[in-house]
CSV table of C-alpha atoms and ligand atoms in Angstrom, one decimal:
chain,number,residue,atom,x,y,z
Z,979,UNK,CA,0.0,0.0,0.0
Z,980,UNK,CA,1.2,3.3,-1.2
Z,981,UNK,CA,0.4,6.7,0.8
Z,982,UNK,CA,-1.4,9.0,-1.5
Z,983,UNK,CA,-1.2,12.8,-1.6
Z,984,UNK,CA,-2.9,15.9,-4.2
Z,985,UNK,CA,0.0,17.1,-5.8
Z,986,UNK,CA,-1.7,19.5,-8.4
Z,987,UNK,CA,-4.9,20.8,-9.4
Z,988,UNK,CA,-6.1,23.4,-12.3
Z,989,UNK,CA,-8.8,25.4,-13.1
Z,990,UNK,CA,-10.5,26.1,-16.7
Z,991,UNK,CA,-12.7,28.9,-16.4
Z,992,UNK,CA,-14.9,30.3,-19.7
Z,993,UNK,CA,-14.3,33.8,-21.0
Z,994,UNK,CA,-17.7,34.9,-20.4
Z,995,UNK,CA,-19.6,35.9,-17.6
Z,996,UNK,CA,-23.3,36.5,-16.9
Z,997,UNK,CA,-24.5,39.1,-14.1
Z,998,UNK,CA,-28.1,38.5,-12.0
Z,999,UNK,CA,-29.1,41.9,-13.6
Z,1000,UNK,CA,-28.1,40.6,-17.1
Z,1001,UNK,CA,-29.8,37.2,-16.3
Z,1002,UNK,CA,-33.2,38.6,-15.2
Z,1003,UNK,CA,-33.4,40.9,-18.1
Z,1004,UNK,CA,-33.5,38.2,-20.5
Z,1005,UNK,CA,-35.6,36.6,-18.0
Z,1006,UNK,CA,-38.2,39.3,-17.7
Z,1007,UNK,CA,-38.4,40.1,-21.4
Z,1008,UNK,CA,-39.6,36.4,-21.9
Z,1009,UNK,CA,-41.9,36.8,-19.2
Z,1010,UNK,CA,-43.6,39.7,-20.9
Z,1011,UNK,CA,-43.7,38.2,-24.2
Z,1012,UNK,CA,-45.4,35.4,-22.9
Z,1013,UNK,CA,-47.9,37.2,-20.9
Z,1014,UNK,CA,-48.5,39.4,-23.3
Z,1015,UNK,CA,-49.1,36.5,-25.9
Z,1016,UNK,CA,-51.4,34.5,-23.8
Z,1017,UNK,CA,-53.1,37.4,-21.8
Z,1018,UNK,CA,-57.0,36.0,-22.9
Z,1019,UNK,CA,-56.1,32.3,-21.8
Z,1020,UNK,CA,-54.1,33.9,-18.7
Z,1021,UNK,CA,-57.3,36.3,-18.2
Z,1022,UNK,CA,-59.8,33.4,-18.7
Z,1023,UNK,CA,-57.8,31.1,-15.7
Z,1024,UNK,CA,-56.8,28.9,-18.6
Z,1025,UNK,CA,-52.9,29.2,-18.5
Z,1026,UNK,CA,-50.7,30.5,-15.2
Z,1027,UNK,CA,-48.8,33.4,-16.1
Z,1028,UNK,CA,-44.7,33.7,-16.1
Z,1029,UNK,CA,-43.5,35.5,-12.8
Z,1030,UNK,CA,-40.8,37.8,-13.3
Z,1031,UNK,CA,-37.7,37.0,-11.5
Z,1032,UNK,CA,-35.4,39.4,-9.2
Z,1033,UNK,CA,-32.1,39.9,-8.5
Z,1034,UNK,CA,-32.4,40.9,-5.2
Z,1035,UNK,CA,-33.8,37.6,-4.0
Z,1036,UNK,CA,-30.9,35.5,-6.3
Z,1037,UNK,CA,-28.6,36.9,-3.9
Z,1038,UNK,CA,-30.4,36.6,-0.6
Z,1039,UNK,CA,-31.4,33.2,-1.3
Z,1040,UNK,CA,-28.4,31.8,-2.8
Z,1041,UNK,CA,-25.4,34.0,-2.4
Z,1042,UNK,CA,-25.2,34.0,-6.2
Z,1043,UNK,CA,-24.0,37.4,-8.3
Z,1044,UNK,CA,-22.6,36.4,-11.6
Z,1045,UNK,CA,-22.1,32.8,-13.2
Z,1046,UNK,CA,-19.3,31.8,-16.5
Z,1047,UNK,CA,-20.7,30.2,-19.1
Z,1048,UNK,CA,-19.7,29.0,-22.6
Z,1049,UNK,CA,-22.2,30.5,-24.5
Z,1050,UNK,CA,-22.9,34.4,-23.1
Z,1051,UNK,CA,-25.4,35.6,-26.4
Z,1052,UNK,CA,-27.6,32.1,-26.6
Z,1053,UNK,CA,-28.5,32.4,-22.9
Z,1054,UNK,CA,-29.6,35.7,-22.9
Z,1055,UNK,CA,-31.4,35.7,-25.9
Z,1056,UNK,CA,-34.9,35.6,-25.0
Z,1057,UNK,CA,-36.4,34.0,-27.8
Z,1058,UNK,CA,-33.3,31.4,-27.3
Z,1059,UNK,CA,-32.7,30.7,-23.3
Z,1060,UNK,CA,-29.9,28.0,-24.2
Z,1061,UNK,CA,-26.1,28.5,-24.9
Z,1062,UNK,CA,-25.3,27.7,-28.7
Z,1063,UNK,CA,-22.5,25.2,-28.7
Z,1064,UNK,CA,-22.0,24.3,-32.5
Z,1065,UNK,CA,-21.5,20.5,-32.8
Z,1066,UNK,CA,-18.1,19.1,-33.7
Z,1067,UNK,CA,-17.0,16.4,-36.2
Z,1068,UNK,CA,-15.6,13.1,-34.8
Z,1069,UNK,CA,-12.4,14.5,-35.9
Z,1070,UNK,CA,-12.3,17.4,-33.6
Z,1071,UNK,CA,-11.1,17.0,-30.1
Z,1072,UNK,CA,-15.1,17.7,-28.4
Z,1073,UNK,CA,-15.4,20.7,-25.9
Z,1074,UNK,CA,-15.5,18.3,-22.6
Z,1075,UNK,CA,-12.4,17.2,-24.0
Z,1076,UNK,CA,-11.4,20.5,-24.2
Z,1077,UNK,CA,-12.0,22.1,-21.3
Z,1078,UNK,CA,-10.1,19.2,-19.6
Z,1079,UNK,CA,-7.2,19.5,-21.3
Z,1080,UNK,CA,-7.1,23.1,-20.0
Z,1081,UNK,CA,-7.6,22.1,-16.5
Z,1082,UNK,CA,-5.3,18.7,-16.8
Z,1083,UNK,CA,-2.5,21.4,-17.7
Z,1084,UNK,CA,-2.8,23.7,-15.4
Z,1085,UNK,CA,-2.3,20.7,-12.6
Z,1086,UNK,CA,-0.1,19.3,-14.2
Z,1087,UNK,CA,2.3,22.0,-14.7
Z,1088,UNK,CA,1.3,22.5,-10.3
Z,1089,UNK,CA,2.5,19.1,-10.1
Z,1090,UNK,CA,5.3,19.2,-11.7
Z,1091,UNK,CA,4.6,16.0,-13.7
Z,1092,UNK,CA,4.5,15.3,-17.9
Z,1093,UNK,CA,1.7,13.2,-19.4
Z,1094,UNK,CA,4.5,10.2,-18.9
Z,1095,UNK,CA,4.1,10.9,-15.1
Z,1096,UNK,CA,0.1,9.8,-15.5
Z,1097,UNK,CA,-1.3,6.2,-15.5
Z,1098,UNK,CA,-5.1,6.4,-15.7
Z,1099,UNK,CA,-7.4,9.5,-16.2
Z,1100,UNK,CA,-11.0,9.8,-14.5
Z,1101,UNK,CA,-13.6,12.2,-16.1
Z,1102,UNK,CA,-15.8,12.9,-13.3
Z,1103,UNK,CA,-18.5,15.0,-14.0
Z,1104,UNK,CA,-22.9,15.8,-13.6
Z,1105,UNK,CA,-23.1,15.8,-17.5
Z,1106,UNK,CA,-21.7,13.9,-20.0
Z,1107,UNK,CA,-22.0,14.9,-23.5
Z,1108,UNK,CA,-21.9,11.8,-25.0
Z,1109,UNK,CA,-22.6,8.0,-24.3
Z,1110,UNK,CA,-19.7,6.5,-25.5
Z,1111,UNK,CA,-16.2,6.4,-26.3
Z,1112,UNK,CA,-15.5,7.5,-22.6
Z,1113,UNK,CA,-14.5,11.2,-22.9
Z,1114,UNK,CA,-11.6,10.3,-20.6
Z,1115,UNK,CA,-10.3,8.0,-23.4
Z,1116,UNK,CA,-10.0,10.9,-25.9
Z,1117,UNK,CA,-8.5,13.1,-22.5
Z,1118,UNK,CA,-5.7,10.1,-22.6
Z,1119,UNK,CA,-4.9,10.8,-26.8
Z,1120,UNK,CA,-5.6,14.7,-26.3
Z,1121,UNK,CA,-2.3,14.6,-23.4
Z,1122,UNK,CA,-0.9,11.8,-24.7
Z,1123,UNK,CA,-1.4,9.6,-21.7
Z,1124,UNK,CA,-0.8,5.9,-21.4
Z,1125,UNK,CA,-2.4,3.4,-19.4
Z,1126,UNK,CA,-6.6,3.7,-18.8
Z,1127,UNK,CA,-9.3,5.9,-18.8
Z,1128,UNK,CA,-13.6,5.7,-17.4
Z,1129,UNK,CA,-15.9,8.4,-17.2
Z,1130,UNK,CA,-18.4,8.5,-14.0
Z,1131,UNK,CA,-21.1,10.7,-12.9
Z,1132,UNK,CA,-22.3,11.3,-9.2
Z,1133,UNK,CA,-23.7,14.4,-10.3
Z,1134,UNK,CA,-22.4,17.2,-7.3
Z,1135,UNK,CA,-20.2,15.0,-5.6
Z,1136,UNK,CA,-18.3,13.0,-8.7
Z,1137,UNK,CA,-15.2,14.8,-7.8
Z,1138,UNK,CA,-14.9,13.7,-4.1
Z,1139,UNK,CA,-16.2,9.8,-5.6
Z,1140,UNK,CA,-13.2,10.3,-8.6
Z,1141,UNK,CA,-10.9,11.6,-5.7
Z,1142,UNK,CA,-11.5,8.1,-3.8
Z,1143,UNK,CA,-11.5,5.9,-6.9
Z,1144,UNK,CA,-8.0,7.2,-7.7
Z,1145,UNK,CA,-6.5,7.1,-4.3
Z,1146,UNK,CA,-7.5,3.7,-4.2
Z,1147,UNK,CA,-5.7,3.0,-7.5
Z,1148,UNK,CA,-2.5,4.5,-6.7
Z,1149,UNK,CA,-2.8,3.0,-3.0
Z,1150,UNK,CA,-3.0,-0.4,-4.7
Z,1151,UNK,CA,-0.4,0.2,-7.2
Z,1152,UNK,CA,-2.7,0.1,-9.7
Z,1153,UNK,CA,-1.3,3.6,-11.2
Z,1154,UNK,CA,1.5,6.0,-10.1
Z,1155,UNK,CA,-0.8,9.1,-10.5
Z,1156,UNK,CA,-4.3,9.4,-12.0
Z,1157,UNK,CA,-5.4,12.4,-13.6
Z,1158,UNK,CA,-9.2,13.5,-12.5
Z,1159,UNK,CA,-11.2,16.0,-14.4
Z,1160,UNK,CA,-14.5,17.5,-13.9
Z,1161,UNK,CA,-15.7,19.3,-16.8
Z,1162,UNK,CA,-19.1,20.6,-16.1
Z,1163,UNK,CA,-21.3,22.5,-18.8
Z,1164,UNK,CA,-24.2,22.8,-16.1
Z,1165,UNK,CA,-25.5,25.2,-18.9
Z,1166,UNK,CA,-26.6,23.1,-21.3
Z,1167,UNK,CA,-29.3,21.2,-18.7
Z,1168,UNK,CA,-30.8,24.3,-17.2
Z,1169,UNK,CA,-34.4,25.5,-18.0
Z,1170,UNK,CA,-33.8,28.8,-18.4
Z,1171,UNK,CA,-37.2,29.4,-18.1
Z,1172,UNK,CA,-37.7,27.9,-15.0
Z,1173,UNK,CA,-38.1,31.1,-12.8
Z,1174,UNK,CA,-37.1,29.1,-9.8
Z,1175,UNK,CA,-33.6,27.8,-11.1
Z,1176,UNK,CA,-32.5,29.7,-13.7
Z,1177,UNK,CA,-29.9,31.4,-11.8
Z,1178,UNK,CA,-28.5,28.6,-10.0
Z,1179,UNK,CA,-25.8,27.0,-12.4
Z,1180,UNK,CA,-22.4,27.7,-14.1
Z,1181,UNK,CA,-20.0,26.1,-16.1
Z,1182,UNK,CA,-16.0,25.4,-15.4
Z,1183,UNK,CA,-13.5,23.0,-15.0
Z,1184,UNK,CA,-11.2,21.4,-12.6
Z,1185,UNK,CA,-8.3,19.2,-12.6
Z,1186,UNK,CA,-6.7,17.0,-9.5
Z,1187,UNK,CA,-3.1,15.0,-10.0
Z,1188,UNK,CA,-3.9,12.1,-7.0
Z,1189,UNK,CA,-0.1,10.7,-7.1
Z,1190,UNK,CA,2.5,8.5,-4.9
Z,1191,UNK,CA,3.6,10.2,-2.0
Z,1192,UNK,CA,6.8,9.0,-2.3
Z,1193,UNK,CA,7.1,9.7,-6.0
Z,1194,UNK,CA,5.6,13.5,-5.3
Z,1195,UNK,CA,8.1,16.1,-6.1
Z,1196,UNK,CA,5.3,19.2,-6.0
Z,1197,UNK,CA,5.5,22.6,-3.7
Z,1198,UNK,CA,1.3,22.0,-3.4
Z,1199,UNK,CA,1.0,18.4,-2.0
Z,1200,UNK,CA,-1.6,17.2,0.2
Z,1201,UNK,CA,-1.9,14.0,1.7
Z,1202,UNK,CA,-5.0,12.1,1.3
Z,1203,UNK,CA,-5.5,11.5,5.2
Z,1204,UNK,CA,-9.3,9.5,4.6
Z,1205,UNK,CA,-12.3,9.3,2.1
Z,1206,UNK,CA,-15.9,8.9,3.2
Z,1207,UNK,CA,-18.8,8.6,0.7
Z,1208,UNK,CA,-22.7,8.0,1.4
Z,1209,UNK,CA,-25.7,8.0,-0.7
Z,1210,UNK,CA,-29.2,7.6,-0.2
Z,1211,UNK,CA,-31.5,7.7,-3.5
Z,1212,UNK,CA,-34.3,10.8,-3.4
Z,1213,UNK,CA,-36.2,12.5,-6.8
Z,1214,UNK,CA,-35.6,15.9,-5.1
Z,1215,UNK,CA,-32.8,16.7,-8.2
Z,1216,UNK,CA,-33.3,15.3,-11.0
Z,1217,UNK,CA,-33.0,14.8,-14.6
Z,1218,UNK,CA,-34.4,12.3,-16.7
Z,1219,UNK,CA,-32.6,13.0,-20.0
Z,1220,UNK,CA,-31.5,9.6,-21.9
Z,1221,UNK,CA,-30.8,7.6,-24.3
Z,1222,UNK,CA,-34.8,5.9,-24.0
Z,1223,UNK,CA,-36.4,9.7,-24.2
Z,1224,UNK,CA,-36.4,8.5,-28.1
Z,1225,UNK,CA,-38.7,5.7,-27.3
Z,1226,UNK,CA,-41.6,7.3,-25.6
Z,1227,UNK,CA,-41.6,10.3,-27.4
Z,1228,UNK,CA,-44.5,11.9,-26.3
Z,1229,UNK,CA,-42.3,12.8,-23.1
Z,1230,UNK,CA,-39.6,14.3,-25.2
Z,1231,UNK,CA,-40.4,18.4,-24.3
Z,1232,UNK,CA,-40.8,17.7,-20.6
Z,1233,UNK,CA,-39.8,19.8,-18.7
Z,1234,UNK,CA,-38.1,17.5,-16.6
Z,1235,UNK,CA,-35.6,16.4,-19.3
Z,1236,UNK,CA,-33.5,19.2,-17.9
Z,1237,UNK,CA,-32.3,19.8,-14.4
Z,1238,UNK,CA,-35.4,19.9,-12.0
Z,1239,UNK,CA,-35.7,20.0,-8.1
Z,1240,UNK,CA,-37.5,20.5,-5.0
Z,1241,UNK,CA,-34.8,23.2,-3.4
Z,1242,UNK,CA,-36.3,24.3,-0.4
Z,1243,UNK,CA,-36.8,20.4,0.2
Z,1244,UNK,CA,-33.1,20.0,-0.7
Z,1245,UNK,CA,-31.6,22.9,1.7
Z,1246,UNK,CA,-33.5,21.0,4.4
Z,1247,UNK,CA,-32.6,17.7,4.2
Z,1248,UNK,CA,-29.3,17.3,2.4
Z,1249,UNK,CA,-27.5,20.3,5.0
Z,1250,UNK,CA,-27.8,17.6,7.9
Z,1251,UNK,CA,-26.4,14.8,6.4
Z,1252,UNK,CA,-23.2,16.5,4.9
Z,1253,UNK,CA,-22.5,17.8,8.8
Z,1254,UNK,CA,-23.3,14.5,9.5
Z,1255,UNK,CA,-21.3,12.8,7.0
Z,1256,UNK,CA,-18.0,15.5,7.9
Z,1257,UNK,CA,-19.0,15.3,12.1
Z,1258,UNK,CA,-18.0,11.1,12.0
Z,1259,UNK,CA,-15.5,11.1,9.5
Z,1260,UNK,CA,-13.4,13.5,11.3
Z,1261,UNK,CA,-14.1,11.4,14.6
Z,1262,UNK,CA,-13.4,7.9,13.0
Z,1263,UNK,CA,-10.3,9.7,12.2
Z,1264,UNK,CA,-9.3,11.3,15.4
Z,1265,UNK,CA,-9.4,14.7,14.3
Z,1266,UNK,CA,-11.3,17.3,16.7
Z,1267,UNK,CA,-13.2,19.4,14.3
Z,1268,UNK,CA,-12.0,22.6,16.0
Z,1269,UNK,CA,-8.0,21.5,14.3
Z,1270,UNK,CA,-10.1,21.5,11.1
Z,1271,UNK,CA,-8.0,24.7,9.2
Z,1272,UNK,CA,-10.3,25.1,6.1
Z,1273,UNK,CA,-13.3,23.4,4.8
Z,1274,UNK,CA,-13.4,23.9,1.1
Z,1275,UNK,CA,-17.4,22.8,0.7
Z,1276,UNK,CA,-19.8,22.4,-2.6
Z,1277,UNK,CA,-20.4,25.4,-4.1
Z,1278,UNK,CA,-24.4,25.4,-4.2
Z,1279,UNK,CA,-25.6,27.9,-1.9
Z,1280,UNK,CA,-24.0,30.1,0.5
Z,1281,UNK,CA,-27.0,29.1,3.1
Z,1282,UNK,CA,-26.2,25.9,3.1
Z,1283,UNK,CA,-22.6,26.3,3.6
Z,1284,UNK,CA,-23.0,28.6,6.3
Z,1285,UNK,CA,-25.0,26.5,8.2
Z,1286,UNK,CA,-23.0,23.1,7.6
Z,1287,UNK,CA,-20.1,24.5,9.5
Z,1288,UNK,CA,-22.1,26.5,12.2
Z,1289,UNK,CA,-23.6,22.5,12.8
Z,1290,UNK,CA,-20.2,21.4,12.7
Z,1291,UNK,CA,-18.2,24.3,14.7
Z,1292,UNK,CA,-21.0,25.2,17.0
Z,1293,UNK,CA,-20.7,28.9,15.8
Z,1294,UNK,CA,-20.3,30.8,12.2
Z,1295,UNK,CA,-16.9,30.2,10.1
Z,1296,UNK,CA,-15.0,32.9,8.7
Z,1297,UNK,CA,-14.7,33.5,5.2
Z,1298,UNK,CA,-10.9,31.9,5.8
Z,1299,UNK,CA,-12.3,28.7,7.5
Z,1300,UNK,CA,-14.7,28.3,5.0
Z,1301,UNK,CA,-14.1,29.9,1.0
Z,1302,UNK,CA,-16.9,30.9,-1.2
Z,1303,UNK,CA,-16.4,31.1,-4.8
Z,1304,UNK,CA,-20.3,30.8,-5.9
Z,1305,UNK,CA,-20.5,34.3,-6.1
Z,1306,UNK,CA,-18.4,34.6,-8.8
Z,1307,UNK,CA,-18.9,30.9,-10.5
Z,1308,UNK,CA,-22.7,30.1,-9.1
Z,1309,UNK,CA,-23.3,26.2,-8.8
Z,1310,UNK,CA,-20.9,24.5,-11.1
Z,1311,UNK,CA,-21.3,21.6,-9.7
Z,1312,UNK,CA,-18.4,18.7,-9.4
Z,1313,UNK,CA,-16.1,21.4,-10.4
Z,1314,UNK,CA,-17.3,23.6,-6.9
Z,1315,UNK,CA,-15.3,22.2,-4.2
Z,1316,UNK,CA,-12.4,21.9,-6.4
Z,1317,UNK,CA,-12.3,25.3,-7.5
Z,1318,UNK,CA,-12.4,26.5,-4.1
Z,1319,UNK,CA,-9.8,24.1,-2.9
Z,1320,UNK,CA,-7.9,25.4,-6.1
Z,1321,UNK,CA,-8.3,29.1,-5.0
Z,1322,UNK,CA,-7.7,28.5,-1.5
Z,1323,UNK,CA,-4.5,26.2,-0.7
Z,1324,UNK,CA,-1.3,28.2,-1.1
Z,1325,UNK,CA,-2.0,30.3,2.1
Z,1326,UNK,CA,-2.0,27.4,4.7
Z,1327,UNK,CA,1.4,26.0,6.7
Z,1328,UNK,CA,2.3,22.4,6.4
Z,1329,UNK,CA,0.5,20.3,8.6
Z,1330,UNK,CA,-2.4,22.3,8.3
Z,1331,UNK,CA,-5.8,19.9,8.0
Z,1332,UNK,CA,-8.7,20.6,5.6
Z,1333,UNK,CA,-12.2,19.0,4.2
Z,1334,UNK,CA,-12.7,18.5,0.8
Z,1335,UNK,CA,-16.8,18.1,0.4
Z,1336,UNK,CA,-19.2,17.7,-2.2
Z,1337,UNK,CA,-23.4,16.9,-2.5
Z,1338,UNK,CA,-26.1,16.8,-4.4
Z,1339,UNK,CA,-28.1,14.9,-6.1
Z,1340,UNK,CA,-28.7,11.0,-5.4
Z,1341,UNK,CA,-28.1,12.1,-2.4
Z,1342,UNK,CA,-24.7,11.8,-3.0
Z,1343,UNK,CA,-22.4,13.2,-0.2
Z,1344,UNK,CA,-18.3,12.9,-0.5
Z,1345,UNK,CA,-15.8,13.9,2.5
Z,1346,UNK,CA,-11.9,14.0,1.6
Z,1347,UNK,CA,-9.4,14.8,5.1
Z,1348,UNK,CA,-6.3,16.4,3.9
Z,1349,UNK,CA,-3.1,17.5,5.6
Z,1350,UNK,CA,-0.9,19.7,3.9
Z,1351,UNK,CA,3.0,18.5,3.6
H,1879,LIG,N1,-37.1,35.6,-8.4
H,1879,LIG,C1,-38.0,36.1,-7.5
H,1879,LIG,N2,-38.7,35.3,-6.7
H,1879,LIG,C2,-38.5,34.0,-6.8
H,1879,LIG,C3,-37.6,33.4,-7.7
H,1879,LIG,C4,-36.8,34.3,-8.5
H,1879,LIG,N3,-35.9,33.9,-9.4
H,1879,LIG,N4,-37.6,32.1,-7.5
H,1879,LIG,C5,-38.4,31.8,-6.6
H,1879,LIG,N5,-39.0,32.9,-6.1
H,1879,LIG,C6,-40.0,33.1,-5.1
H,1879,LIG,C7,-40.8,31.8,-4.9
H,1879,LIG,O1,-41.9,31.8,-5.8
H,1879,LIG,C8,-41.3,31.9,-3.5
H,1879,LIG,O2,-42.4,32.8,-3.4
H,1879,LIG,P1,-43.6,32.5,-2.3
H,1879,LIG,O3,-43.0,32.6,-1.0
H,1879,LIG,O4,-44.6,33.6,-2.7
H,1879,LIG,O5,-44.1,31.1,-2.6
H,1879,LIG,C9,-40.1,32.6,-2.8
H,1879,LIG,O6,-39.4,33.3,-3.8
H,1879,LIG,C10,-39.2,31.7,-2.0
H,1879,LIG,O7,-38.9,30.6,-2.9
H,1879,LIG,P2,-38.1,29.3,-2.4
H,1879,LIG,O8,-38.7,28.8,-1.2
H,1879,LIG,O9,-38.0,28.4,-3.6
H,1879,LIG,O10,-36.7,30.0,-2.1
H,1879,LIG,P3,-35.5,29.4,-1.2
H,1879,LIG,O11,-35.2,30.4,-0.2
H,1879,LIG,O12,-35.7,28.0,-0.8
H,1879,LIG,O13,-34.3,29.5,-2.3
H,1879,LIG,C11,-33.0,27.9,-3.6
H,1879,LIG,C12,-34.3,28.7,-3.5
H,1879,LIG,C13,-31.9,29.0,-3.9
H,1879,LIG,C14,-33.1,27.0,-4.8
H,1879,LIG,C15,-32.7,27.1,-2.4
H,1879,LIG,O14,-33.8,26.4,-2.0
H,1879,LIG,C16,-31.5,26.2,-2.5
H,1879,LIG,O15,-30.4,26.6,-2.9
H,1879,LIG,N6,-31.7,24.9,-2.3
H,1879,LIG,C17,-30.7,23.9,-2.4
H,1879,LIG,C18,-30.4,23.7,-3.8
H,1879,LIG,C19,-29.3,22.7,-4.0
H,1879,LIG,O16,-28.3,22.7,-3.4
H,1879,LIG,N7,-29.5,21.9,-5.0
H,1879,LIG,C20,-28.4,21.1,-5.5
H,1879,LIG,C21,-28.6,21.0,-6.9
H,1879,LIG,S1,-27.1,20.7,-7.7
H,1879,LIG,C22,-26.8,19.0,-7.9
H,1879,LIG,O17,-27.0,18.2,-7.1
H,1879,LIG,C23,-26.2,18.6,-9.1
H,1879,LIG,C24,-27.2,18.4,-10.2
H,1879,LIG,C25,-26.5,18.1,-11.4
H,1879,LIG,C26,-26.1,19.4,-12.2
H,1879,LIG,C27,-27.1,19.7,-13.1
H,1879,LIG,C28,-26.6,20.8,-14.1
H,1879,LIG,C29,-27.8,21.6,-14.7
């Protein structure tokens, strides 16, 4: 058995950026249209008419002010409401691909390690472009990367499941280092009509190097102290895009084809379990939460993160104990944690302990204890 440490990550984040104000614009000019369109059936009781949306209460009730996304005009076009991603032949390297490569380099380059350095990749990510090959295969040719490559998808939390899938690998001496990616276009699956999430997601990248400690020659190393993972199945996020939409076709413009959920449900029930989740893993571990330096948490809702630590600490965190980068970057999901694990690192003194979290939907709910060397 090999001890395990983070020796790298990167971050790919897309040139444009969307503001509430710009967001509810677009919002609110649909809304008109429509009400305007159907004002005798909306009159007559026959059809509910569109709410406008605000971005005063974004912020209260998520923490939200801008998102990056990969297509700025598409999204705001009201007649539109979805980014406009052109397709690519087979020959072209696709855009998950892409954005990984970014990411992979950036972490690399952190690592100090060459695509010869790498023995298996993991694309973990909510949304998967395509079926099959694995986009982590054509991550391999795009680096040049030997050995083996699988996509997975625990929606929120695939990072901290990738994170554990390749620890285990290089603890087994299945791989020296394993490359995990979480390219997330969260765009592409929101109803951006849907008054109650529009504003929630964003899209971005992220990159982890999970290598042999004793092979690690990196000035950002962390050692992968533990993992801990539960799920526990619930409808409250969903998405029932797939392959067998085709065969009942009726269903095909439902609205729950893109991302859907109960939030308020969500808030309540998933903020327990992740304090939960953190509370025992820490104690099976032996560390007293108080030694806990930084916990770099999904990247949903600023609610929810404030009150996971306040469960765990017993009183409020400071913005150093606990990062927020949804402000800028919204929900991006998988990539979340990452990105503020990525932001927030360099500052801390070896020894220093963190938590890697992630949840969301499944449940799916991921803790990773790290020490920094
Ligand atoms: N503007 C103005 N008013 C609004 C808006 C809006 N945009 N939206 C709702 N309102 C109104 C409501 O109608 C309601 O009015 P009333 O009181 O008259 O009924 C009022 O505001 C309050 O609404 P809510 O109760 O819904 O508001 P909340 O305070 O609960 O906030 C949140 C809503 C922000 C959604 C909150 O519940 C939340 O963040 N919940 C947790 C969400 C979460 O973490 N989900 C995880 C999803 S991500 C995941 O797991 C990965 C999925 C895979 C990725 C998919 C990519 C697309």
């Amino acid at each position: 058995m090999h001890n395990v440490v983070i020796s790298g990550t990167g971050l790919y984040t897309p040139a444009h950026s969307i503001s509430n104000d710009e967001l509810v614009e677009s919002f609110n000019a649909c809304a008109r249209r429509f009400n305007a369109e159907n004002a005798a059936a909306i009159e007559a009781g026959d059809v509910q008419p569109m709410p406008e949306s605000s971005s005063a209460f974004i912020e209260k009730a998520s923490g939200i002010k801008s998102r990056f996304v990969t297509d700025k005009a598409g999204i705001l076009d009201p007649e539109r409401m979805v980014p406009r991603i052109p397709e690519r032949s087979n020959d072209e390297w696709s855009i998950l691909c892409e954005m990984s490569v970014k990411a992979a380099e950036e972490a690399l380059a952190r690592a100090g390690k060459t695509a010869a350095d790498i023995d298996g990749v993991i694309v973990a990510c909510s949304n998967l472009q395509r079926a099959y090959p694995a986009v982590a295969i054509e991550v391999q040719a795009a680096l040049g990367i030997k050995g083996f490559g699988f996509d997975m998808n625990v929606a929120c939390s695939s990072a901290t499941f990738g994170i554990q899938n390749a620890a285990n690998a290089v603890r087994l001496g299945q791989a020296r280092a394993v490359l995990m990616v979480n390219p997330e276009i969260c765009t592409g699956h929101m109803n951006f009509r849907d008054r109650d999430s529009h504003f929630i997601f964003g899209d971005a990248c992220t990159a982890v190097i999970i290598e042999r400690a004793d092979l690690a020659t990196s000035e950002h190393q962390w050692e992968v102290v533990s993992t801990k993972l539960v799920t526990e199945f619930s409808n409250n996020i969903r998405n029932n895009f797939g392959f067998l939409n085709r065969t009942a076709e009726e269903h095909m413009g439902d609205p729950d084809k893109l991302f859907v959920q109960e939030g308020r449900k969500v808030f309540k029930e998933v903020c327990p379990m992740v304090a939960e989740l953190i509370g025992a893993h820490l104690q099976e571990s032996g560390i007293e939460v108080e030694s806990v330096k930084r916990f770099w948490l999904h990247q949903a809702n600023l609610n929810m993160n404030l009150l996971i630590v306040r469960k765990l600490l017993g009183r409020d965190a400071t913005p150093e104990e606990a990062p927020v980068i949804l402000d800028t970057y919204a929900n991006t999901s998988s990539a979340g944690s990452v990105i503020a694990f990525h932001k927030h690192q360099d500052d801390l003194p070896a020894g220093s302990l963190g938590v890697l979290s992630s949840f969301g939907a499944g449940y799916s709910i991921g803790s990773v204890i790290l020490r920094k060397r």
